[in-house]
Amino acid sequence: MMKVAEQLLKPLLIGSAFALAGCAASVPPVEVTRFHLNQQITPGTIAIDTSAPGVKSLEFTNYTNAVNAELQRLGFTPAAIGASDYIATVGVMRDTRQALAQRSPVSVGVGGGTGSYGGGVGVGVGFSFGGKPKDVVVYELHVQIKRRAAGDVIWEGRAQTEAKENAPAAQPGIAAGKLAAALFKDFPGRSGETISVP
């Protein structure tokens, strides 16, 4: 009886492994750009500013939780906004590739330098014989860290990825975790350099 159960389970487990490998392979890379002042950033207490409109939504909470987890991994300690060493501001954008292609680029930078975040958005052309094609959804996470006392920005970065709207990678929780992990990989990163994180 046990041998029969093993024989029945084996193909299911192999099939599941291939399905998971297929999902992992279909998750697109994240494009990351970061800016800082080329000074050492010593982790301390940090508060995530949640005072902006819309930050109380459930979807946005996925992103703030993901950012908070990454900051803690780096050695920052959560604190109240009025008593922290640093304040992190989190911004999230979610739109279709087509809508983004029609907008003007957005510039961002720390200190005197600026970098354009609009250059990486393209327009794809494809043919579909199975009905209306699914929109490609673009997700962008922007985080800025500043010293609370002085109010000066010491680090900021942007992570962007895209996925078809019905793909697992388009789920807010998955997108938030992937974007935050990529954004804080090898923190603080090279200032002004754009990298692709698988």
Coordinates of N, CA and C in Angstrom, one line a residue:
M1 N 0.8 -1.2 0.0 CA 0.0 0.0 0.0 C 0.9 1.3 0.0
M2 N 1.9 1.2 0.8 CA 2.8 2.4 0.9 C 3.6 2.6 -0.4
K3 N 3.9 1.5 -1.1 CA 4.7 1.6 -2.3 C 3.7 2.1 -3.4
V4 N 2.5 1.8 -3.4 CA 1.5 2.3 -4.4 C 1.4 3.9 -4.2
A5 N 1.3 4.3 -2.9 CA 1.1 5.7 -2.6 C 2.4 6.5 -3.1
E6 N 3.6 5.9 -2.9 CA 4.8 6.5 -3.3 C 4.8 6.7 -4.8
Q7 N 4.4 5.6 -5.5 CA 4.4 5.6 -7.0 C 3.4 6.7 -7.5
L8 N 2.3 6.9 -6.8 CA 1.3 7.9 -7.2 C 1.8 9.3 -6.9
L9 N 2.5 9.5 -5.8 CA 3.0 10.8 -5.4 C 4.2 11.3 -6.2
K10 N 5.0 10.3 -6.6 CA 6.2 10.7 -7.3 C 6.0 11.6 -8.6
P11 N 5.1 11.2 -9.5 CA 4.8 12.1 -10.6 C 4.3 13.4 -10.3
L12 N 3.4 13.4 -9.2 CA 2.9 14.7 -8.7 C 3.9 15.6 -8.2
L13 N 4.9 15.1 -7.5 CA 5.9 15.9 -6.9 C 6.9 16.5 -8.0
I14 N 7.2 15.6 -9.0 CA 8.0 16.0 -10.1 C 7.3 17.1 -10.9
G15 N 6.0 16.9 -11.2 CA 5.2 17.9 -11.9 C 5.1 19.2 -11.1
S16 N 5.0 19.2 -9.8 CA 5.0 20.4 -9.0 C 6.3 21.1 -9.1
A17 N 7.4 20.4 -9.0 CA 8.7 21.0 -9.1 C 8.9 21.7 -10.4
F18 N 8.5 21.1 -11.5 CA 8.6 21.7 -12.9 C 7.7 23.0 -12.9
A19 N 6.5 22.9 -12.3 CA 5.6 24.0 -12.3 C 6.2 25.2 -11.6
L20 N 6.8 24.9 -10.4 CA 7.4 26.0 -9.6 C 8.6 26.6 -10.3
A21 N 9.4 25.7 -11.0 CA 10.6 26.2 -11.8 C 10.1 27.1 -12.9
G22 N 9.0 26.7 -13.5 CA 8.4 27.6 -14.6 C 8.0 28.9 -14.1
C23 N 7.4 29.0 -12.9 CA 6.9 30.2 -12.3 C 8.1 31.1 -12.0
A24 N 9.2 30.5 -11.4 CA 10.4 31.2 -11.0 C 11.0 31.8 -12.3
A25 N 11.1 31.0 -13.4 CA 11.7 31.5 -14.6 C 11.0 32.6 -15.2
S26 N 9.6 32.7 -15.0 CA 8.8 33.7 -15.7 C 8.8 35.0 -15.0
V27 N 9.4 35.1 -13.8 CA 9.4 36.3 -13.0 C 10.5 37.2 -13.6
P28 N 10.1 38.4 -14.1 CA 11.1 39.2 -14.8 C 12.1 39.9 -13.8
P29 N 13.2 40.3 -14.3 CA 14.2 40.9 -13.5 C 13.7 42.3 -13.0
V30 N 14.4 42.9 -12.0 CA 14.1 44.2 -11.5 C 15.2 45.1 -11.9
E31 N 14.8 46.3 -12.4 CA 15.8 47.3 -12.8 C 15.9 48.3 -11.6
V32 N 17.1 48.4 -11.1 CA 17.4 49.2 -9.8 C 18.4 50.3 -10.1
T33 N 18.0 51.5 -9.6 CA 18.9 52.7 -9.7 C 18.9 53.3 -8.3
R34 N 20.1 53.6 -7.8 CA 20.2 54.2 -6.5 C 21.2 55.4 -6.5
F35 N 20.9 56.4 -5.6 CA 21.7 57.6 -5.5 C 22.1 57.8 -4.0
H36 N 23.3 58.2 -3.8 CA 23.7 58.6 -2.4 C 24.9 59.5 -2.5
L37 N 25.4 59.9 -1.3 CA 26.4 60.9 -1.3 C 27.8 60.3 -1.1
N38 N 27.9 59.0 -1.4 CA 29.2 58.3 -1.2 C 29.8 58.4 0.2
Q39 N 28.9 58.5 1.2 CA 29.3 58.5 2.6 C 28.8 57.3 3.3
Q40 N 29.5 56.8 4.3 CA 29.0 55.7 5.0 C 27.7 55.9 5.7
I41 N 26.8 55.0 5.6 CA 25.4 55.1 6.2 C 25.4 54.1 7.3
T42 N 25.5 54.6 8.6 CA 25.5 53.7 9.7 C 24.0 53.5 10.2
P43 N 23.6 52.2 10.2 CA 22.3 51.9 10.6 C 22.0 52.4 12.0
G44 N 20.7 52.9 12.2 CA 20.3 53.4 13.5 C 18.8 53.1 13.5
T45 N 18.1 53.9 14.3 CA 16.6 53.8 14.3 C 16.0 54.5 13.1
I46 N 15.0 53.9 12.6 CA 14.3 54.5 11.4 C 12.8 54.4 11.5
A47 N 12.1 55.4 11.0 CA 10.7 55.4 10.9 C 10.2 55.5 9.5
I48 N 9.2 54.7 9.1 CA 8.7 54.9 7.8 C 7.5 55.9 7.9
D49 N 7.6 56.9 7.1 CA 6.6 58.0 7.1 C 5.4 57.5 6.4
T50 N 4.3 57.4 7.1 CA 3.0 57.0 6.5 C 2.0 58.1 6.6
S51 N 2.4 59.3 6.5 CA 1.5 60.4 6.6 C 0.9 60.9 5.2
A52 N 1.5 60.4 4.1 CA 1.0 60.8 2.8 C -0.3 60.2 2.5
P53 N -1.2 60.8 1.7 CA -2.5 60.2 1.4 C -2.3 58.9 0.7
G54 N -3.2 58.0 1.0 CA -3.2 56.7 0.3 C -2.3 55.6 0.9
V55 N -1.5 56.0 1.9 CA -0.5 55.0 2.4 C -1.2 54.0 3.4
K56 N -2.4 54.2 3.7 CA -3.1 53.3 4.7 C -3.7 52.1 3.9
S57 N -3.7 52.1 2.6 CA -4.3 51.1 1.8 C -3.7 49.7 2.1
L58 N -4.4 48.6 1.9 CA -3.8 47.3 2.1 C -2.7 47.0 1.1
E59 N -2.9 47.4 -0.2 CA -1.8 47.2 -1.1 C -0.5 47.9 -0.8
F60 N -0.7 49.2 -0.3 CA 0.5 50.0 0.0 C 1.2 49.4 1.2
T61 N 0.4 48.8 2.2 CA 1.0 48.2 3.4 C 1.9 47.0 3.0
N62 N 1.6 46.3 1.9 CA 2.5 45.3 1.4 C 3.9 45.8 1.1
Y63 N 4.0 47.0 0.6 CA 5.2 47.7 0.2 C 6.0 48.2 1.5
T64 N 5.2 48.9 2.4 CA 5.9 49.4 3.6 C 6.4 48.2 4.4
N65 N 5.7 47.1 4.5 CA 6.1 46.0 5.2 C 7.4 45.4 4.6
A66 N 7.4 45.3 3.3 CA 8.6 44.7 2.6 C 9.8 45.6 2.8
V67 N 9.6 46.9 2.7 CA 10.7 47.9 2.9 C 11.2 47.8 4.4
N68 N 10.3 47.7 5.3 CA 10.6 47.6 6.7 C 11.5 46.3 7.0
A69 N 11.1 45.2 6.4 CA 11.8 44.0 6.6 C 13.2 44.1 6.0
E70 N 13.4 44.7 4.9 CA 14.7 44.9 4.3 C 15.6 45.8 5.2
L71 N 15.0 46.9 5.7 CA 15.7 47.8 6.5 C 16.2 47.1 7.8
Q72 N 15.4 46.3 8.4 CA 15.7 45.5 9.6 C 16.8 44.5 9.2
R73 N 16.8 43.9 8.1 CA 17.8 43.0 7.7 C 19.2 43.7 7.6
L74 N 19.1 45.0 7.2 CA 20.4 45.8 7.1 C 20.9 46.3 8.4
G75 N 20.1 46.1 9.5 CA 20.5 46.6 10.8 C 19.8 47.8 11.4
F76 N 18.8 48.3 10.6 CA 18.0 49.5 11.1 C 17.0 48.9 12.1
T77 N 16.7 49.8 13.0 CA 15.7 49.4 14.1 C 14.5 50.3 13.9
P78 N 13.2 49.7 13.8 CA 12.0 50.5 13.7 C 11.9 51.4 15.0
A79 N 11.4 52.6 14.7 CA 11.2 53.6 15.8 C 10.0 54.5 15.5
A80 N 9.5 55.2 16.4 CA 8.5 56.2 16.2 C 9.1 57.4 15.4
I81 N 8.3 58.0 14.5 CA 8.8 59.0 13.6 C 9.4 60.2 14.3
G82 N 8.9 60.6 15.5 CA 9.5 61.7 16.2 C 10.8 61.4 17.0
A83 N 11.2 60.1 17.0 CA 12.3 59.8 17.9 C 13.4 59.0 17.1
S84 N 13.2 58.9 15.8 CA 14.2 58.1 15.0 C 15.4 58.8 14.5
D85 N 16.4 58.1 14.2 CA 17.6 58.8 13.6 C 17.3 59.1 12.1
Y86 N 16.6 58.2 11.5 CA 16.3 58.4 10.1 C 14.8 58.3 9.8
I87 N 14.4 58.9 8.7 CA 13.0 58.7 8.2 C 13.1 58.2 6.8
A88 N 12.3 57.1 6.5 CA 12.2 56.6 5.2 C 10.8 56.9 4.6
T89 N 10.9 57.5 3.4 CA 9.6 57.8 2.6 C 9.5 56.8 1.5
V90 N 8.3 56.2 1.4 CA 8.1 55.1 0.4 C 7.0 55.6 -0.6
G91 N 7.4 55.4 -1.8 CA 6.4 55.7 -2.9 C 6.2 54.5 -3.8
V92 N 5.0 54.3 -4.3 CA 4.7 53.2 -5.1 C 3.9 53.7 -6.3
M93 N 4.3 53.1 -7.5 CA 3.6 53.4 -8.7 C 3.2 52.1 -9.4
R94 N 2.0 52.0 -9.8 CA 1.5 50.8 -10.6 C 0.7 51.3 -11.7
D95 N 1.2 51.0 -13.0 CA 0.4 51.4 -14.1 C 0.7 50.4 -15.3
T96 N 0.1 50.6 -16.4 CA 0.3 49.8 -17.6 C 1.5 50.4 -18.4
R97 N 2.2 49.5 -19.1 CA 3.3 50.0 -19.9 C 2.8 51.0 -20.9
Q98 N 1.7 50.8 -21.5 CA 1.1 51.7 -22.5 C 0.9 53.1 -21.9
A99 N 0.3 53.2 -20.7 CA 0.1 54.5 -20.1 C 1.4 55.2 -19.8
L100 N 2.4 54.4 -19.3 CA 3.7 55.0 -19.0 C 4.4 55.6 -20.2
A101 N 4.3 54.9 -21.3 CA 4.9 55.3 -22.5 C 4.4 56.7 -23.0
Q102 N 3.2 57.1 -22.6 CA 2.7 58.4 -23.0 C 3.0 59.5 -22.0
R103 N 3.7 59.2 -20.9 CA 4.0 60.2 -19.9 C 5.4 60.7 -20.1
S104 N 5.7 61.9 -19.5 CA 7.1 62.4 -19.6 C 7.9 61.8 -18.5
P105 N 9.2 61.7 -18.7 CA 10.1 61.1 -17.7 C 10.1 61.9 -16.4
V106 N 10.5 61.2 -15.3 CA 10.6 61.8 -14.0 C 12.0 61.7 -13.6
S107 N 12.5 62.8 -13.0 CA 13.9 62.9 -12.6 C 14.0 62.8 -11.1
V108 N 15.1 62.2 -10.6 CA 15.3 62.0 -9.2 C 16.8 62.0 -8.9
G109 N 17.2 62.5 -7.8 CA 18.6 62.5 -7.5 C 18.8 63.0 -6.1
V110 N 20.0 62.7 -5.6 CA 20.4 63.2 -4.2 C 21.5 64.2 -4.4
G111 N 21.4 65.3 -3.6 CA 22.4 66.4 -3.8 C 22.2 67.1 -5.1
G112 N 23.3 67.4 -5.8 CA 23.2 68.2 -7.0 C 22.9 67.3 -8.3
G113 N 23.1 66.0 -8.2 CA 23.0 65.2 -9.4 C 21.6 64.7 -9.6
T114 N 21.2 64.5 -10.8 CA 19.9 64.0 -11.1 C 20.0 62.8 -12.0
G115 N 19.0 61.9 -12.0 CA 19.0 60.8 -12.9 C 17.6 60.7 -13.5
S116 N 17.5 60.3 -14.7 CA 16.2 60.1 -15.3 C 15.6 58.7 -15.2
Y117 N 14.4 58.6 -14.7 CA 13.8 57.3 -14.5 C 12.9 57.0 -15.7
G118 N 12.8 57.9 -16.7 CA 11.9 57.6 -17.8 C 12.4 56.9 -18.9
G119 N 13.7 56.7 -19.0 CA 14.3 56.1 -20.2 C 14.1 54.6 -20.3
G120 N 13.7 53.9 -19.3 CA 13.7 52.5 -19.4 C 12.3 51.9 -19.8
V121 N 11.4 52.8 -20.1 CA 10.0 52.3 -20.4 C 9.9 52.3 -21.9
G122 N 9.5 51.1 -22.4 CA 9.4 51.0 -23.9 C 8.0 50.5 -24.2
V123 N 7.7 50.5 -25.5 CA 6.4 50.0 -26.0 C 6.6 48.7 -26.8
G124 N 5.9 47.7 -26.4 CA 6.0 46.4 -27.1 C 4.9 46.2 -28.1
V125 N 5.2 45.5 -29.2 CA 4.2 45.2 -30.2 C 4.1 43.7 -30.3
G126 N 2.9 43.2 -30.3 CA 2.8 41.7 -30.4 C 1.5 41.4 -31.1
F127 N 1.4 40.1 -31.4 CA 0.2 39.6 -32.1 C -0.4 38.5 -31.2
S128 N -1.7 38.5 -31.1 CA -2.4 37.5 -30.3 C -3.5 36.9 -31.1
F129 N -3.6 35.6 -31.1 CA -4.7 35.0 -31.8 C -5.7 34.4 -30.9
G130 N -5.5 34.6 -29.6 CA -6.4 34.0 -28.5 C -7.2 35.1 -27.8
G131 N -7.6 36.1 -28.5 CA -8.4 37.1 -27.8 C -7.6 38.3 -27.4
K132 N -8.1 39.2 -26.6 CA -7.4 40.5 -26.2 C -6.2 40.1 -25.4
P133 N -5.0 40.7 -25.8 CA -3.8 40.4 -25.0 C -3.9 41.1 -23.6
K134 N -3.3 40.5 -22.6 CA -3.3 41.0 -21.3 C -2.3 42.2 -21.2
D135 N -2.7 43.2 -20.4 CA -1.9 44.4 -20.3 C -0.6 44.0 -19.5
V136 N 0.5 44.7 -19.8 CA 1.7 44.5 -19.0 C 1.7 45.6 -17.9
V137 N 1.7 45.2 -16.7 CA 1.7 46.1 -15.6 C 3.1 46.4 -15.1
V138 N 3.4 47.7 -14.9 CA 4.7 48.1 -14.5 C 4.6 48.5 -13.0
Y139 N 5.5 48.0 -12.1 CA 5.5 48.3 -10.7 C 6.8 49.1 -10.4
E140 N 6.7 50.1 -9.7 CA 7.9 50.9 -9.3 C 7.8 51.2 -7.8
L141 N 8.9 50.9 -7.1 CA 9.0 51.3 -5.7 C 10.1 52.3 -5.6
H142 N 9.8 53.4 -4.9 CA 10.8 54.4 -4.7 C 10.9 54.6 -3.2
V143 N 12.2 54.6 -2.7 CA 12.4 54.8 -1.2 C 13.5 55.9 -1.1
Q144 N 13.2 56.8 -0.1 CA 14.1 57.9 0.2 C 14.4 57.8 1.7
I145 N 15.7 57.9 2.0 CA 16.1 57.9 3.4 C 16.8 59.2 3.8
K146 N 16.3 59.9 4.8 CA 16.9 61.2 5.2 C 17.1 61.2 6.7
R147 N 18.1 62.0 7.1 CA 18.3 62.2 8.6 C 17.1 63.0 9.1
R148 N 16.6 62.5 10.2 CA 15.4 63.2 10.8 C 15.8 64.6 11.3
A149 N 16.9 64.7 12.0 CA 17.3 66.0 12.6 C 17.6 67.0 11.6
A150 N 18.4 66.7 10.6 CA 18.8 67.7 9.6 C 17.9 67.8 8.4
G151 N 17.1 66.7 8.2 CA 16.2 66.7 7.1 C 16.9 66.5 5.7
D152 N 18.2 66.2 5.7 CA 18.8 66.0 4.4 C 18.7 64.6 3.9
V153 N 18.5 64.4 2.6 CA 18.4 63.1 2.0 C 19.8 62.5 1.9
I154 N 20.0 61.3 2.4 CA 21.3 60.6 2.3 C 21.3 59.4 1.3
W155 N 20.1 58.9 1.0 CA 20.0 57.8 0.0 C 18.7 57.8 -0.6
E156 N 18.6 57.4 -1.8 CA 17.3 57.1 -2.5 C 17.5 56.2 -3.6
G157 N 16.5 55.4 -3.9 CA 16.6 54.4 -4.9 C 15.2 54.1 -5.5
R158 N 15.3 53.6 -6.7 CA 14.1 53.2 -7.4 C 14.2 51.8 -8.0
A159 N 13.2 50.9 -7.8 CA 13.2 49.6 -8.4 C 12.0 49.4 -9.2
Q160 N 12.2 48.9 -10.4 CA 11.0 48.7 -11.3 C 11.0 47.4 -12.0
T161 N 9.8 46.8 -12.1 CA 9.7 45.5 -12.8 C 8.3 45.5 -13.5
E162 N 8.1 44.5 -14.3 CA 6.8 44.4 -15.0 C 6.4 43.0 -15.1
A163 N 5.1 42.8 -15.3 CA 4.5 41.5 -15.4 C 3.2 41.6 -16.1
K164 N 2.8 40.5 -16.8 CA 1.4 40.5 -17.4 C 0.5 40.5 -16.2
E165 N -0.7 41.2 -16.4 CA -1.6 41.4 -15.3 C -2.1 40.2 -14.6
N166 N -2.2 39.1 -15.3 CA -2.7 37.8 -14.7 C -1.6 36.9 -14.2
A167 N -0.3 37.3 -14.3 CA 0.8 36.5 -13.9 C 1.0 36.5 -12.4
P168 N 1.5 35.4 -11.8 CA 1.8 35.4 -10.4 C 2.7 36.6 -9.9
A169 N 3.6 37.0 -10.7 CA 4.5 38.1 -10.4 C 3.8 39.5 -10.3
A170 N 2.5 39.5 -10.8 CA 1.8 40.8 -10.7 C 1.0 40.9 -9.4
Q171 N 1.0 39.9 -8.6 CA 0.3 40.0 -7.3 C 1.1 41.0 -6.4
P172 N 0.3 41.9 -5.8 CA 1.0 43.0 -5.0 C 2.0 42.5 -4.0
G173 N 1.7 41.4 -3.2 CA 2.6 40.9 -2.2 C 3.9 40.4 -2.8
I174 N 3.8 39.7 -3.9 CA 5.0 39.1 -4.6 C 5.8 40.3 -5.2
A175 N 5.1 41.2 -5.8 CA 5.8 42.4 -6.4 C 6.5 43.2 -5.4
A176 N 5.9 43.4 -4.2 CA 6.4 44.2 -3.2 C 7.7 43.6 -2.6
G177 N 7.7 42.3 -2.3 CA 8.8 41.7 -1.8 C 10.0 41.6 -2.7
K178 N 9.7 41.4 -4.0 CA 10.8 41.3 -5.0 C 11.4 42.7 -5.2
L179 N 10.6 43.7 -5.3 CA 11.1 45.1 -5.5 C 12.0 45.5 -4.3
A180 N 11.5 45.3 -3.1 CA 12.2 45.7 -1.9 C 13.5 45.0 -1.8
A181 N 13.5 43.7 -2.0 CA 14.8 42.9 -1.9 C 15.8 43.4 -3.0
A182 N 15.3 43.6 -4.2 CA 16.2 44.1 -5.2 C 16.8 45.5 -4.9
L183 N 15.9 46.4 -4.4 CA 16.3 47.7 -4.1 C 17.4 47.8 -3.1
F184 N 17.3 47.0 -2.1 CA 18.3 47.1 -1.0 C 19.4 46.0 -1.1
K185 N 19.5 45.3 -2.2 CA 20.6 44.4 -2.4 C 21.9 45.1 -2.5
D186 N 22.9 44.6 -1.7 CA 24.2 45.2 -1.6 C 24.1 46.7 -1.3
F187 N 23.3 47.1 -0.3 CA 23.1 48.5 0.1 C 24.4 49.1 0.6
P188 N 24.7 50.3 0.2 CA 23.9 51.3 -0.5 C 23.9 51.2 -2.0
G189 N 24.8 50.3 -2.5 CA 24.9 50.2 -4.0 C 25.8 51.3 -4.5
R190 N 26.1 51.3 -5.8 CA 26.9 52.3 -6.5 C 25.9 53.5 -6.9
S191 N 26.3 54.7 -6.5 CA 25.4 55.8 -6.8 C 25.4 56.1 -8.3
G192 N 24.2 56.2 -8.8 CA 23.9 56.5 -10.2 C 24.0 55.4 -11.2
E193 N 24.3 54.2 -10.7 CA 24.4 53.0 -11.5 C 23.1 52.3 -11.6
T194 N 22.7 51.9 -12.8 CA 21.4 51.1 -12.9 C 21.8 49.6 -13.1
I195 N 21.3 48.8 -12.3 CA 21.6 47.3 -12.4 C 20.3 46.5 -12.6
S196 N 20.5 45.3 -13.1 CA 19.3 44.4 -13.3 C 19.5 43.3 -12.3
V197 N 18.5 43.1 -11.4 CA 18.5 42.1 -10.4 C 17.6 41.0 -10.7
P198 N 18.1 39.7 -10.9 CA 17.1 38.6 -11.3 C 16.2 38.3 -10.2

